[in-house]
Coordinates of C-alpha atoms and ligand atoms in Angstrom, one line a residue:
Chain A
M10 CA 120.5 119.8 151.5
I11 CA 120.0 119.2 147.9
A12 CA 118.7 115.9 146.5
S13 CA 120.9 114.0 144.2
P14 CA 119.0 113.0 141.1
P15 CA 118.7 109.2 140.6
D16 CA 121.8 107.7 139.1
L17 CA 121.6 105.3 136.1
K18 CA 121.1 102.2 138.2
L19 CA 118.3 103.7 140.2
R20 CA 116.6 105.1 137.1
R21 CA 116.7 101.6 135.5
I22 CA 115.2 100.2 138.7
I23 CA 112.4 102.8 138.8
A24 CA 111.6 101.9 135.2
D25 CA 111.3 98.2 136.2
F26 CA 108.2 99.1 138.3
P27 CA 105.2 99.9 136.0
I28 CA 103.1 101.4 138.8
L29 CA 105.7 104.1 139.5
A30 CA 105.1 105.5 136.0
K31 CA 101.3 105.9 136.8
R32 CA 99.7 109.1 137.8
T33 CA 97.4 109.6 140.8
R34 CA 93.9 110.8 140.3
R35 CA 95.1 114.3 140.8
G36 CA 97.7 113.9 138.1
K37 CA 100.6 113.6 140.6
R38 CA 103.6 111.3 140.3
L39 CA 103.1 108.4 142.8
I40 CA 105.7 108.8 145.6
Y41 CA 105.3 105.4 147.3
L42 CA 106.7 105.5 150.8
D43 CA 104.8 102.5 152.2
S44 CA 106.9 99.6 151.2
A45 CA 107.0 98.3 154.7
A46 CA 103.3 97.5 154.3
T47 CA 103.8 96.0 150.9
S48 CA 106.4 96.6 148.2
Q49 CA 105.6 97.4 144.6
K50 CA 106.3 94.7 142.0
P51 CA 108.7 94.8 139.1
Q52 CA 107.6 93.8 135.6
V53 CA 109.6 90.6 135.7
V54 CA 107.5 89.3 138.6
I55 CA 104.2 90.3 137.0
D56 CA 105.4 88.6 133.8
A57 CA 106.2 85.4 135.7
L58 CA 102.7 85.2 137.0
V59 CA 101.2 85.9 133.6
E60 CA 103.5 83.3 132.0
Y61 CA 102.5 80.6 134.4
Y62 CA 98.8 81.3 134.0
S63 CA 99.0 81.7 130.2
S64 CA 101.5 79.0 129.3
Y65 CA 101.8 76.2 131.8
N66 CA 99.0 76.4 134.4
A67 CA 98.7 73.0 136.0
N68 CA 98.6 71.5 139.4
I69 CA 102.0 70.4 140.7
H70 CA 103.5 67.2 142.1
R71 CA 101.0 64.9 140.4
G72 CA 100.5 65.4 136.7
V73 CA 102.8 63.5 134.4
Y74 CA 102.0 65.6 131.3
E75 CA 104.3 68.4 130.0
I76 CA 102.8 71.5 131.5
A77 CA 102.4 69.8 134.9
E78 CA 106.0 68.8 134.9
R79 CA 106.9 72.3 133.9
A80 CA 104.8 73.8 136.7
T81 CA 106.3 71.4 139.3
T82 CA 109.8 72.2 138.2
A83 CA 109.2 76.0 138.3
F84 CA 107.6 75.7 141.8
E85 CA 110.5 73.6 143.1
D86 CA 113.1 75.9 141.4
A87 CA 111.4 78.8 143.2
R88 CA 111.9 77.0 146.5
A89 CA 115.6 76.5 145.8
K90 CA 116.0 80.2 144.8
V91 CA 114.3 81.4 148.0
A92 CA 116.4 78.9 150.1
A93 CA 119.5 80.2 148.5
F94 CA 118.4 83.8 149.0
I95 CA 118.6 83.4 152.8
N96 CA 121.4 80.9 152.6
A97 CA 119.4 77.9 153.9
P98 CA 121.5 74.8 153.8
Q99 CA 118.8 72.8 152.0
S100 CA 115.7 73.5 150.0
A101 CA 113.8 70.9 152.0
E102 CA 114.1 73.3 155.0
L103 CA 112.1 76.0 153.1
I104 CA 108.3 75.7 153.5
F105 CA 106.0 77.8 151.4
T106 CA 103.3 79.5 153.4
R107 CA 100.8 82.4 152.8
G108 CA 103.2 84.8 154.5
A109 CA 105.0 85.6 157.7
T110 CA 101.8 85.4 159.8
E111 CA 101.1 81.8 158.6
S112 CA 104.8 80.9 159.1
I113 CA 104.7 82.0 162.7
N114 CA 101.4 80.3 163.3
L115 CA 102.9 77.1 161.8
V116 CA 105.6 77.1 164.4
S117 CA 103.3 78.1 167.3
H118 CA 100.9 75.3 166.5
S119 CA 103.2 72.6 165.5
W120 CA 106.4 73.1 167.5
G121 CA 104.7 75.1 170.3
L122 CA 101.9 72.8 171.2
Q123 CA 104.2 69.8 171.1
N124 CA 107.0 71.3 173.2
L125 CA 105.7 73.7 175.7
K126 CA 104.2 72.9 179.1
P127 CA 103.2 74.9 182.2
G128 CA 106.3 76.5 183.7
D129 CA 108.1 77.0 180.4
A130 CA 108.5 80.5 179.1
I131 CA 108.4 82.2 175.7
L132 CA 110.4 85.3 175.2
T133 CA 109.6 88.0 172.7
T134 CA 110.2 91.8 172.6
Q135 CA 108.1 94.9 173.1
L136 CA 108.6 95.8 169.5
E137 CA 106.7 93.0 167.8
H138 CA 104.1 93.2 165.1
H139 CA 100.8 91.7 166.2
S140 CA 101.7 88.7 163.9
N141 CA 104.6 87.8 166.1
L142 CA 102.8 88.6 169.4
V143 CA 99.3 87.3 169.3
P144 CA 100.3 83.8 168.2
W145 CA 102.5 83.6 171.3
Q146 CA 99.8 85.0 173.6
V147 CA 97.4 82.3 172.3
L148 CA 100.1 79.6 172.7
A149 CA 100.9 80.7 176.2
E150 CA 97.2 80.6 177.1
R151 CA 96.8 77.1 175.6
T152 CA 99.9 75.6 177.1
G153 CA 100.2 77.4 180.4
A154 CA 103.6 78.8 179.4
Q155 CA 104.6 82.3 180.4
L156 CA 105.1 85.0 177.9
R157 CA 107.9 87.6 178.6
Y158 CA 109.1 90.6 176.8
I159 CA 112.6 92.0 176.2
P160 CA 112.0 95.7 176.9
V161 CA 112.9 98.5 174.6
D162 CA 114.0 102.0 175.5
G163 CA 112.5 105.3 174.4
R164 CA 114.2 105.1 171.1
G165 CA 112.9 101.6 170.5
E166 CA 116.3 99.9 171.0
H167 CA 116.4 96.6 172.9
V168 CA 117.5 96.7 176.5
L169 CA 119.6 93.7 177.2
D170 CA 120.7 94.3 180.8
K171 CA 118.4 91.7 182.2
L172 CA 118.6 89.2 179.3
D173 CA 120.0 86.4 181.4
E174 CA 117.2 86.7 183.9
L175 CA 114.6 87.0 181.2
L176 CA 116.0 83.9 179.5
S177 CA 115.7 81.6 182.5
G178 CA 113.3 78.8 181.7
V179 CA 112.8 80.0 178.2
K180 CA 112.1 77.4 175.5
L181 CA 111.5 79.7 172.6
V182 CA 112.6 83.2 171.7
A183 CA 110.6 84.9 168.9
L184 CA 111.6 88.3 167.7
S185 CA 111.6 90.5 164.6
H186 CA 114.9 91.1 162.8
V187 CA 113.7 94.6 161.9
S188 CA 110.8 96.4 163.5
N189 CA 108.1 97.5 161.2
S190 CA 107.2 100.5 163.4
L191 CA 110.6 102.0 164.1
G192 CA 113.0 100.2 161.8
T193 CA 115.1 99.0 164.8
I194 CA 117.5 96.3 163.7
A195 CA 117.6 93.7 166.5
P196 CA 121.0 92.7 168.0
L197 CA 120.5 89.1 166.9
E198 CA 124.2 88.5 167.1
I199 CA 123.9 88.9 170.9
I200 CA 120.5 87.5 171.5
I201 CA 120.6 84.3 169.5
P202 CA 123.8 82.8 171.1
R203 CA 122.6 83.7 174.5
A204 CA 119.2 82.0 173.8
H205 CA 121.0 78.9 172.5
A206 CA 123.1 78.8 175.6
V207 CA 120.1 78.2 177.7
G208 CA 118.7 75.6 175.3
A209 CA 116.0 77.8 173.7
I210 CA 115.3 77.9 170.0
V211 CA 114.9 81.2 168.2
L212 CA 112.4 82.2 165.6
V213 CA 113.3 85.3 163.7
D214 CA 110.5 87.3 162.1
G215 CA 112.2 88.4 158.9
A216 CA 109.2 90.1 157.3
Q217 CA 111.1 93.5 157.3
S218 CA 114.7 92.2 157.0
A219 CA 114.4 89.8 154.1
P220 CA 113.3 92.6 151.7
N221 CA 115.9 95.1 152.8
M222 CA 119.2 93.5 153.7
P223 CA 121.3 90.4 153.0
V224 CA 120.1 87.6 155.3
D225 CA 122.1 84.5 156.1
V226 CA 120.2 82.1 158.4
Q227 CA 123.3 80.0 158.9
A228 CA 125.4 82.9 160.0
L229 CA 122.6 84.1 162.3
D230 CA 122.1 80.5 163.5
A231 CA 118.3 81.1 163.4
D232 CA 116.2 78.0 164.1
F233 CA 113.3 79.4 162.2
F234 CA 113.0 82.4 159.9
A235 CA 109.7 83.7 158.6
A236 CA 109.0 86.2 155.8
S237 CA 106.4 87.4 153.4
G238 CA 106.8 87.5 149.6
H239 CA 104.7 90.6 149.1
K240 CA 107.1 92.8 151.0
M241 CA 110.1 91.8 148.9
C242 CA 108.8 92.4 145.3
G243 CA 106.8 89.2 145.2
P244 CA 103.1 88.6 145.0
T245 CA 100.7 88.6 147.9
G246 CA 99.6 85.3 149.4
I247 CA 103.0 83.7 149.4
G248 CA 105.7 83.6 152.0
F249 CA 108.0 81.2 153.6
L250 CA 109.3 79.5 156.8
Y251 CA 112.8 78.3 157.0
G252 CA 113.4 75.8 159.8
K253 CA 116.4 73.7 160.7
R254 CA 115.8 70.2 159.5
A255 CA 116.3 68.5 162.8
L256 CA 113.5 70.6 164.3
L257 CA 111.1 70.3 161.3
E258 CA 111.6 66.5 161.2
K259 CA 110.3 66.1 164.7
M260 CA 107.4 68.5 164.4
P261 CA 103.9 67.3 163.6
P262 CA 102.1 68.7 160.5
F263 CA 100.3 72.0 160.9
L264 CA 97.5 71.4 158.4
A265 CA 96.4 68.0 157.1
G266 CA 95.2 67.1 153.7
G267 CA 96.6 66.3 150.2
D268 CA 100.2 66.7 149.2
M269 CA 101.4 66.4 152.8
I270 CA 100.9 62.6 152.8
K271 CA 103.0 59.7 151.7
K272 CA 100.5 56.9 152.2
V273 CA 97.0 57.0 153.4
T274 CA 94.8 54.0 154.4
Y275 CA 91.5 54.0 156.2
E276 CA 93.5 53.1 159.3
G277 CA 96.0 55.9 159.1
T278 CA 98.5 58.1 157.3
T279 CA 102.2 58.2 156.7
F280 CA 103.2 61.9 156.3
N281 CA 105.3 63.1 153.5
E282 CA 108.9 64.1 153.7
L283 CA 110.1 67.7 154.2
P284 CA 109.2 70.2 153.0
W285 CA 105.9 68.8 151.7
K286 CA 104.8 67.5 155.2
F287 CA 104.0 71.2 155.9
E288 CA 102.4 72.0 152.6
A289 CA 98.9 70.5 152.7
G290 CA 96.6 71.1 149.8
T291 CA 97.3 72.9 146.5
G292 CA 99.7 75.7 147.3
N293 CA 100.0 79.1 145.8
V294 CA 101.9 77.9 142.7
A295 CA 101.8 81.2 140.8
G296 CA 102.8 83.0 144.0
A297 CA 105.8 80.8 144.6
I298 CA 106.9 81.2 141.0
G299 CA 106.5 84.9 141.3
L300 CA 108.5 85.0 144.5
G301 CA 111.2 83.0 142.7
A302 CA 111.3 85.8 140.1
A303 CA 111.3 88.4 142.8
V304 CA 114.3 86.8 144.5
D305 CA 116.1 86.6 141.2
Y306 CA 115.4 90.3 140.7
L307 CA 116.7 91.2 144.2
Q308 CA 119.8 89.1 143.8
G309 CA 120.4 90.7 140.4
L310 CA 120.5 94.1 142.2
D311 CA 122.6 92.7 145.1
M312 CA 121.2 92.9 148.6
E313 CA 124.3 94.7 149.8
W314 CA 123.4 97.4 147.4
V315 CA 119.8 97.5 148.5
R316 CA 120.9 98.0 152.1
A317 CA 123.4 100.6 151.2
H318 CA 120.9 102.5 149.1
E319 CA 118.3 102.5 151.8
R320 CA 120.8 103.5 154.4
S321 CA 121.9 106.5 152.4
L322 CA 118.3 107.5 151.7
M323 CA 117.6 107.3 155.5
C324 CA 120.6 109.6 156.2
Y325 CA 119.3 112.1 153.7
A326 CA 115.8 111.8 155.1
F327 CA 117.0 112.3 158.7
A328 CA 118.9 115.4 157.6
R329 CA 115.9 116.9 155.8
F330 CA 113.6 116.0 158.8
D331 CA 116.0 118.0 161.1
E332 CA 115.1 121.1 159.1
L333 CA 111.5 120.8 160.5
A334 CA 112.5 120.0 164.1
T335 CA 112.0 123.5 165.3
R336 CA 108.5 123.5 163.9
G337 CA 107.5 120.4 165.8
L338 CA 108.6 117.5 163.7
Q339 CA 109.5 114.6 166.0
V340 CA 111.3 111.6 164.7
Y341 CA 111.1 108.3 166.7
G342 CA 113.3 105.2 166.6
P343 CA 117.0 104.6 166.8
H344 CA 119.3 107.5 165.7
D345 CA 122.2 105.3 165.0
R346 CA 122.1 104.8 161.2
D347 CA 123.5 101.3 161.6
R348 CA 120.8 100.2 163.9
V349 CA 117.8 101.3 161.9
A350 CA 116.6 99.9 158.6
D351 CA 114.1 101.3 156.1
V352 CA 111.5 103.0 158.4
I353 CA 111.1 106.4 159.8
S354 CA 108.2 107.0 162.3
F355 CA 107.4 110.6 163.2
N356 CA 104.8 113.1 164.3
F357 CA 104.4 116.7 163.2
S358 CA 103.3 119.1 165.9
D359 CA 99.6 118.6 166.7
V360 CA 98.7 117.3 163.3
H361 CA 97.3 113.8 163.7
P362 CA 99.2 111.3 161.5
H363 CA 96.0 110.4 159.7
D364 CA 95.4 114.0 158.8
L365 CA 99.0 114.2 157.7
A366 CA 98.7 111.1 155.5
S367 CA 95.5 112.5 153.9
I368 CA 97.2 115.8 153.1
L369 CA 100.3 114.0 151.7
D370 CA 98.0 111.9 149.6
T371 CA 96.7 115.0 147.8
E372 CA 100.4 115.4 146.7
G373 CA 100.7 111.8 145.5
V374 CA 102.8 110.9 148.6
A375 CA 101.7 107.5 150.1
I376 CA 102.7 107.0 153.7
R377 CA 101.2 105.0 156.5
A378 CA 99.6 106.4 159.7
G379 CA 98.4 104.6 162.7
H380 CA 99.7 102.0 165.2
H381 CA 101.4 99.8 162.5
C382 CA 100.0 96.6 164.1
T383 CA 102.1 97.3 167.2
M384 CA 99.4 98.6 169.6
P385 CA 101.3 97.6 172.8
L386 CA 104.4 99.4 171.7
M387 CA 102.5 102.6 170.9
E388 CA 100.8 102.5 174.2
K389 CA 104.1 102.0 176.0
M390 CA 105.7 104.9 174.2
G391 CA 102.6 107.1 174.8
W392 CA 102.0 107.7 171.1
P393 CA 98.4 107.5 170.0
A394 CA 99.7 106.9 166.5
T395 CA 102.6 107.8 164.3
A396 CA 103.2 108.6 160.7
R397 CA 105.5 106.2 159.0
A398 CA 107.5 106.6 155.8
S399 CA 109.3 103.5 154.6
F400 CA 111.9 103.4 151.8
Y401 CA 112.7 100.7 149.3
L402 CA 115.1 100.1 146.5
Y403 CA 113.1 102.2 144.0
N404 CA 112.9 105.3 146.2
S405 CA 115.1 108.3 145.5
E406 CA 116.2 111.4 147.4
E407 CA 113.7 113.3 145.2
D408 CA 111.0 111.2 146.9
V409 CA 112.2 112.4 150.2
D410 CA 112.0 116.0 148.9
A411 CA 108.4 115.3 147.8
L412 CA 107.6 114.1 151.3
M413 CA 109.1 117.3 152.7
D414 CA 107.1 119.4 150.3
G415 CA 104.0 117.6 151.5
L416 CA 104.9 118.2 155.1
E417 CA 105.3 121.9 154.3
K418 CA 101.8 121.8 152.8
A419 CA 100.4 120.2 155.9
A420 CA 102.1 122.9 158.0
S421 CA 100.4 125.5 156.0
V422 CA 96.9 123.8 156.1
F423 CA 97.3 123.5 159.9
N424 CA 98.7 127.0 160.2
L425 CA 102.0 125.7 161.9
R426 CA 104.7 128.3 162.2
Chain B
M11 CA 90.3 116.0 150.8
E12 CA 92.1 119.3 150.8
D13 CA 88.7 121.0 150.9
F14 CA 88.1 119.1 154.0
Y15 CA 90.6 120.8 156.2
K16 CA 88.6 124.0 156.2
E17 CA 89.3 126.7 158.8
Y18 CA 86.3 125.7 160.9
I19 CA 87.4 122.0 161.0
L20 CA 90.8 123.1 162.4
D21 CA 89.0 125.5 164.8
H22 CA 86.9 122.6 166.2
Y23 CA 90.0 120.4 166.4
R24 CA 92.0 122.9 168.4
N25 CA 89.1 124.3 170.3
P26 CA 86.6 121.5 170.7
R27 CA 83.1 122.6 171.9
N28 CA 81.4 120.9 174.8
F29 CA 84.6 119.1 175.6
G30 CA 85.0 117.5 179.0
H31 CA 82.8 115.6 181.4
L32 CA 79.4 115.9 183.1
D33 CA 79.2 115.5 186.8
A34 CA 76.5 112.9 186.7
P35 CA 75.7 111.8 183.2
D36 CA 72.4 110.0 182.6
A37 CA 73.8 108.2 179.6
S38 CA 77.3 107.7 178.2
A39 CA 79.2 105.6 175.7
E40 CA 82.7 105.4 174.3
D41 CA 84.4 103.6 171.4
L42 CA 87.4 103.7 169.2
N43 CA 88.4 103.6 165.6
P44 CA 91.2 101.1 165.3
L45 CA 92.3 102.7 162.0
C46 CA 93.4 106.0 163.4
G47 CA 93.3 105.1 167.1
D48 CA 90.6 107.8 167.5
E49 CA 88.8 107.6 170.8
I50 CA 85.6 109.3 171.7
R51 CA 83.4 109.4 174.8
M52 CA 80.0 111.0 174.9
E53 CA 78.1 111.9 178.1
L54 CA 74.5 113.0 178.1
Q55 CA 72.3 114.7 180.6
V56 CA 68.7 113.7 179.8
R57 CA 65.4 115.3 181.0
D58 CA 62.0 114.0 179.8
G59 CA 63.7 112.0 177.0
R60 CA 65.5 115.0 175.7
V61 CA 69.2 115.9 175.7
L62 CA 69.7 118.7 178.2
D63 CA 73.4 118.8 178.0
V64 CA 76.3 117.0 176.4
R65 CA 80.0 116.6 176.8
F66 CA 82.5 114.7 174.7
S67 CA 86.1 113.7 175.3
G68 CA 88.7 111.9 173.4
K69 CA 91.7 112.1 171.1
G70 CA 92.5 111.4 167.5
C71 CA 92.6 113.0 164.1
A72 CA 91.1 116.4 163.2
I73 CA 88.3 114.8 161.3
S74 CA 87.1 112.6 164.2
Q75 CA 87.4 115.3 166.9
A76 CA 86.0 118.1 164.8
S77 CA 83.0 116.1 163.7
A78 CA 82.3 115.0 167.2
S79 CA 82.6 118.6 168.4
M80 CA 80.2 119.8 165.8
L81 CA 77.8 117.1 166.5
T82 CA 77.5 118.1 170.1
Q83 CA 76.3 121.5 169.0
T84 CA 73.5 120.1 166.9
I85 CA 71.8 117.8 169.4
K86 CA 70.9 119.8 172.4
G87 CA 67.1 119.6 173.0
E88 CA 66.8 116.6 170.7
R89 CA 64.8 113.4 171.8
L90 CA 66.9 110.3 172.4
E91 CA 64.8 108.3 169.9
D92 CA 65.6 110.8 167.3
I93 CA 69.3 110.7 168.1
A94 CA 69.3 107.0 167.9
R95 CA 68.0 107.3 164.4
L96 CA 70.3 110.0 163.1
S97 CA 71.9 109.2 159.7
K98 CA 75.4 109.9 158.6
D99 CA 74.1 112.8 156.6
V100 CA 74.0 115.0 159.7
V101 CA 77.8 114.5 160.1
L102 CA 78.4 115.0 156.4
E103 CA 76.4 118.2 156.4
N104 CA 78.3 119.4 159.5
V105 CA 81.8 118.8 158.1
G106 CA 81.2 119.5 154.4
I107 CA 82.3 117.3 151.6
G108 CA 85.2 115.3 150.5
I109 CA 85.8 112.4 153.0
S110 CA 87.5 109.4 151.4
P111 CA 86.1 106.0 152.2
T112 CA 88.9 105.0 154.5
R113 CA 88.4 108.2 156.5
M114 CA 84.7 107.8 156.8
K115 CA 85.0 106.0 160.1
C116 CA 86.9 108.9 161.5
A117 CA 84.1 111.2 160.7
M118 CA 81.4 108.8 161.9
L119 CA 83.0 107.8 165.2
G120 CA 81.3 110.6 167.2
L121 CA 77.9 109.8 165.8
K122 CA 78.4 106.1 166.5
V123 CA 79.3 106.8 170.1
L124 CA 76.4 109.3 170.5
K125 CA 73.9 106.8 169.1
S126 CA 75.3 104.2 171.4
A127 CA 74.8 106.5 174.4
A128 CA 71.2 107.3 173.3
L129 CA 70.4 103.6 172.7
G130 CA 72.1 102.3 175.8
E131 CA 73.8 99.7 173.6
I132 CA 76.6 99.6 171.0
A133 CA 75.3 101.1 167.8
S134 CA 76.6 99.9 164.4
W135 CA 78.7 102.1 162.2
P136 CA 76.4 104.7 160.6
D137 CA 77.7 103.9 157.2
D138 CA 78.2 100.7 155.1
D139 CA 81.7 101.3 153.7
P140 CA 83.8 98.2 153.2
H141 CA 86.7 99.4 155.4
T142 CA 85.3 98.1 158.6
A143 CA 87.8 95.4 159.4
S144 CA 90.1 96.1 162.2
V145 CA 93.8 96.4 161.3
Ligands
PLP12 C1 107.6 92.7 161.3 C2 106.4 92.1 160.7 N1 106.1 90.8 161.0 C3 105.0 90.2 160.4 C4 104.3 90.8 159.5 C5 103.1 90.1 158.9 O1 103.2 89.9 157.6 P1 102.0 89.3 156.7 O2 100.8 90.2 157.0 O3 102.5 89.4 155.3 O4 101.8 87.9 157.2 C6 104.6 92.1 159.1 C7 103.7 92.9 158.1 O5 103.5 94.0 158.2 C8 105.7 92.8 159.7 O6 106.0 94.0 159.4

């Protein structure tokens, strides 16, 4: 198979990311295939941060002077943009957090401690990132609720045969939209209605879906949706939680402090309205503004295009990987191109993924190796670790070729035939 | 890093020396490196405070397994107190040069486990790189 060179749109996108023009210490082009860990940032996002800090840096929601008003407006505009990006009905339902992990913890602490009691159950899946697993283990421990798992098969696809049984007594279902280890796209269209039918609410961990595909929280009918800015072209330290207003209204604040209050006396406090009730203290103003710029950038490209681009890259990568199958390259995860997003997990003969990643690094190819924060999944599958390449909107078929060349090099270093 | 994957590293990776278990070890320890998922167990047979025999077992990357394998070849006859005081240089000398900071723990896991076995308690990482947080 021959790589198609990047078309004009892709070339323009690549040029938007200054880091992609940099050379590695060995003088190689940077082939960044670890966007599932964090994405690179386009210049417009970097500029938005610089512009805030150099032109209108001020705290928000309080100052009445010009730059404070400008900062407040930019912050709240960013909220509206992110809300629109996932088609949330109202901006007030969009809470800024540090990222997906904090968003999930907000729900587990606030909603979870208020609503769960012994005998209740929480349902998640065997695919989850530690961020969407450990908080539920902790919550189950604290409330006496039971934690259950939707199993996955050997390809990492959800097994729904026993879903009704699993859902009995469940108050909360928490699952990732896209798996960061295997790229599996969860059958939310099946699971969410069935969860609602038994009166459970559903939290969708969208850390890997929001960057890579169009997301419509209303069409999904998700009760909560969590994601991280840094995986979707935005800065680190900013993310969001969407929650249905009716739920958020009834939930107690997660953190207490400034900004989340309406009136404070020595006797007590009236909490602020949504979304500020959940945003105690000075938030990540620059981060939110940067995330707003990232969302503008993504929408300018069109998320349908992003998904189609990644799908076509995945097809090309799967085809190229097949060429090495006889030499011991094993690809994990779903084989149905419509059920897998941006991630390919694999192993190459007896080469440990970390050795593979180190050898690829000498060629400028950045991939991830390890358990990808899904230790129970790795153990279930019997893989001590996997190598993971993840693709994003700035990757090209030429990047896939560079990965293949790196694998050839690893084969020669390790004397694989 | 290329330099690192020398022939003898791969040899130790594929044909580890002193690999397996002792019937009745006098001292043992095991640990893992959460970064790579490397696991190593060391078992020692001790006479008069000296290592009479050693076996290691485990799985993981070539760097962790080869450096543990090479280490077992260098410690027979050594006193436990001396083993507990070994510095990372012994590993670096064994494996040669060129380990990046993130891979240092892979190289040092065998030594950490060996020192733990000698000390009878968990030894700290034999290096002070900043990549010590679990992932
Ligand atoms: C599926 C999934 N959920 C949650 C997270 C946690 O995101 P963060 O570390 O940005 O909070 C990640 C990050 O790797 C992820 O891939």
